[in-house]
């Protein structure tokens, strides 16, 4: 390499040695955000990540599916059932609609526009025959003996030649059984109309041209539809009985299952309390040093509602933090005494100890004070005391984080107004400590701030809290609701173990945002 | 005061506080490094962020042998090289053009003190390939064989690019000297930097 090359290399190498450029303030926040994403998509037991989200969603879906399987059929599959019926039998229904019976027009139009006829489970192709004369009979598959006895029952569709009339209930003008049959689901009813309130008695009149006293034996051919025929009023599916607040289409006497996935930002305060006066000064310092932190809770809950009452149980992943800002000033006084001073050397004793030096007079090593000048005296009787005082100030600015896997449970009471509902809830939370990071006070020898040891955490594994919440619910369709829920939680126990001389409670408040699905 | 060992342990635990301390300690130094390999500050900061991400997510690979700062510095340089190679097609045309337009006059003498900013600008004005080779050879101290492997080029290419880079730098430094001291006497066949 030529001299010139070296000179150029040296010029740049020396110029850029220690060359610094301060990065912009946003650089760290960008790195921090990317690190969070990296951490979120990487599995770790102690951090909330995408695998937890997937687990919660899976649990929600599987739980929902399991619960929905246990719920009695309620006519939830409106559209599909409607289609199947249209294929098989609505040709009759359409005929009925065009029927110009002034008395039956009201209900028939309603049926055309709003009503789907659902035949659950077992619409059997071919069972409905064309040019049928006679009644459409209800066949209770669970109780075959009653099939024939219910031949004139709600939902009978009678075809009389080319005329098809909707003889929903011939007895509707006579008693209240019509409404019971329509909105309820008891007995052998084959018609279920989820329309609350009143229905005109015109329905009964629509069958005026049909001999209502006709017996089964008079019919030439019956159309047999197994199980129930359900009729739902789609336009009113979201209206609610003003007396019971139970959604139409769902029996007020049956429980409604639901699941909810949610996330909630929280603010946390860590309240300290001493168990005795012994550490009152330290406690005061702790209180002054501790300020509110933040955190989040994410998870899913399953719920069951019976009339107004709601019971919830779930799993959540919760991460809380508290800020700890403290200043500790330590003064150290070091007194050094010189009991003997002899020419040619010195020795000393002090309270903390310094380096040893050789005493040439007495021929042994002694403590020697660290002083900047050479001390010399010929007297052997002089005793010199020298005191050093040093002040050491330490600033602690620390964020303690606590990670819990929690099981919240609660009971609530629902007040509903149209699509909105308010559910005050009270309950408890059992939290299992997964991890904690940060610092704590140690009382072993002196009061000192120490790093938390992951393998020897001073906290209780199980943490109990009580909870008060107000769920604000907006139902935007028959199944889904948006939920916003302010809540407050307070520890029932100290997060520290009993051996600690003080208590600390992790109290938190926040707003939970979620989406709820009713089965 | 947190020492380096504690910092590494904190970063191994993905402790954000330790990561921030490490970042604050080395970010300005490494941004200086990134600046030499990039065209402007924005690009340099991109490389810096990418490099720190690699440092924090791959810190387990640091075996504890050798200088930790050296290990991080290699990551920073490699990140800059990766970014260069990703954009190598984009830069290629520009390099050729610059080479053709470069008129190297070696018969000048440089007699001036240059600031870091001036030298940085000179490096940044080099064609991109030359910039990489010059940095790696002249400043980082890599051998041409190592540079060839890193940049996936031929050893002779590395050597020729360094030679051309040096001449362009020499020319630009002389221009800078002339601007500062118009009356400077230029001696033929003598170069004094």
CSV table of C-alpha atoms in Angstrom, one decimal, chain A residues 1 4-5 7-28 30-36 38-39 42 397-399 437 439, chain B residues 13-14 16-17 19-20 23 27-29 31-32 35-36 41 45 48-49 52-53 56-57 60 116 119-120 123 134 137-139 141 162-163 166 169-170 173 191 193:
chain,number,residue,atom,x,y,z
A,1,UNK,CA,0.0,0.0,0.0
A,4,UNK,CA,-0.8,8.1,-0.2
A,5,UNK,CA,-3.3,5.3,0.4
A,7,UNK,CA,-2.7,8.8,4.4
A,8,UNK,CA,-6.2,8.7,3.0
A,9,UNK,CA,-7.1,5.7,5.1
A,10,UNK,CA,-5.7,7.3,8.2
A,11,UNK,CA,-7.4,10.6,7.6
A,12,UNK,CA,-10.8,8.9,7.4
A,13,UNK,CA,-10.2,6.4,10.1
A,14,UNK,CA,-8.9,9.0,12.6
A,15,UNK,CA,-11.6,11.5,11.7
A,16,UNK,CA,-14.4,9.0,12.2
A,17,UNK,CA,-13.1,7.6,15.4
A,18,UNK,CA,-15.6,8.4,18.0
A,19,UNK,CA,-17.8,10.1,15.4
A,20,UNK,CA,-21.3,10.4,16.8
A,21,UNK,CA,-24.6,11.7,15.5
A,22,UNK,CA,-27.5,11.9,17.9
A,23,UNK,CA,-30.5,10.0,16.5
A,24,UNK,CA,-34.0,11.6,16.4
A,25,UNK,CA,-36.3,11.2,19.4
A,26,UNK,CA,-38.7,9.1,17.4
A,27,UNK,CA,-36.1,6.5,16.6
A,28,UNK,CA,-36.3,4.7,20.0
A,30,UNK,CA,-40.0,3.1,16.5
A,31,UNK,CA,-37.6,0.4,17.8
A,32,UNK,CA,-39.7,-0.1,20.9
A,33,UNK,CA,-42.9,-0.5,18.8
A,34,UNK,CA,-41.2,-3.0,16.5
A,35,UNK,CA,-39.8,-4.9,19.5
A,36,UNK,CA,-43.3,-5.1,20.9
A,38,UNK,CA,-41.7,-9.0,17.6
A,39,UNK,CA,-42.4,-10.0,21.1
A,42,UNK,CA,-43.2,-14.8,19.6
A,397,UNK,CA,-37.2,5.3,39.0
A,398,UNK,CA,-38.7,2.0,38.5
A,399,UNK,CA,-41.7,0.3,36.9
A,437,UNK,CA,-40.6,-7.7,37.3
A,439,UNK,CA,-37.9,-3.9,42.5
B,13,UNK,CA,-34.5,-11.0,29.4
B,14,UNK,CA,-36.0,-8.6,26.9
B,16,UNK,CA,-37.2,-2.8,27.8
B,17,UNK,CA,-35.4,-0.6,30.4
B,19,UNK,CA,-32.7,-2.2,26.0
B,20,UNK,CA,-33.3,1.5,26.2
B,23,UNK,CA,-29.7,2.1,22.9
B,27,UNK,CA,-27.1,4.8,19.3
B,28,UNK,CA,-25.2,8.0,18.5
B,29,UNK,CA,-22.0,6.0,17.8
B,31,UNK,CA,-25.7,6.3,13.8
B,32,UNK,CA,-22.3,7.7,12.9
B,35,UNK,CA,-24.2,7.6,8.2
B,36,UNK,CA,-21.1,6.6,6.4
B,41,UNK,CA,-29.9,10.9,7.7
B,45,UNK,CA,-31.8,6.1,10.9
B,48,UNK,CA,-29.9,2.0,12.8
B,49,UNK,CA,-33.4,0.9,13.8
B,52,UNK,CA,-30.9,-2.4,16.9
B,53,UNK,CA,-33.8,-4.7,16.3
B,56,UNK,CA,-32.1,-7.1,20.6
B,57,UNK,CA,-33.6,-10.1,19.0
B,60,UNK,CA,-28.5,-14.7,22.6
B,116,UNK,CA,-16.1,15.3,10.0
B,119,UNK,CA,-15.5,14.0,5.1
B,120,UNK,CA,-18.9,12.4,5.6
B,123,UNK,CA,-18.1,9.6,1.3
B,134,UNK,CA,-14.2,2.4,0.8
B,137,UNK,CA,-11.5,-1.1,3.6
B,138,UNK,CA,-10.4,2.3,4.7
B,139,UNK,CA,-12.4,2.9,7.9
B,141,UNK,CA,-10.2,-2.2,8.1
B,162,UNK,CA,-11.5,1.2,-3.8
B,163,UNK,CA,-8.9,2.6,-6.1
B,166,UNK,CA,-9.8,7.0,-3.4
B,169,UNK,CA,-12.2,11.4,-2.8
B,170,UNK,CA,-8.8,12.9,-3.5
B,173,UNK,CA,-10.9,17.0,-1.1
B,191,UNK,CA,-0.1,14.5,-2.4
B,193,UNK,CA,-3.5,14.9,3.0
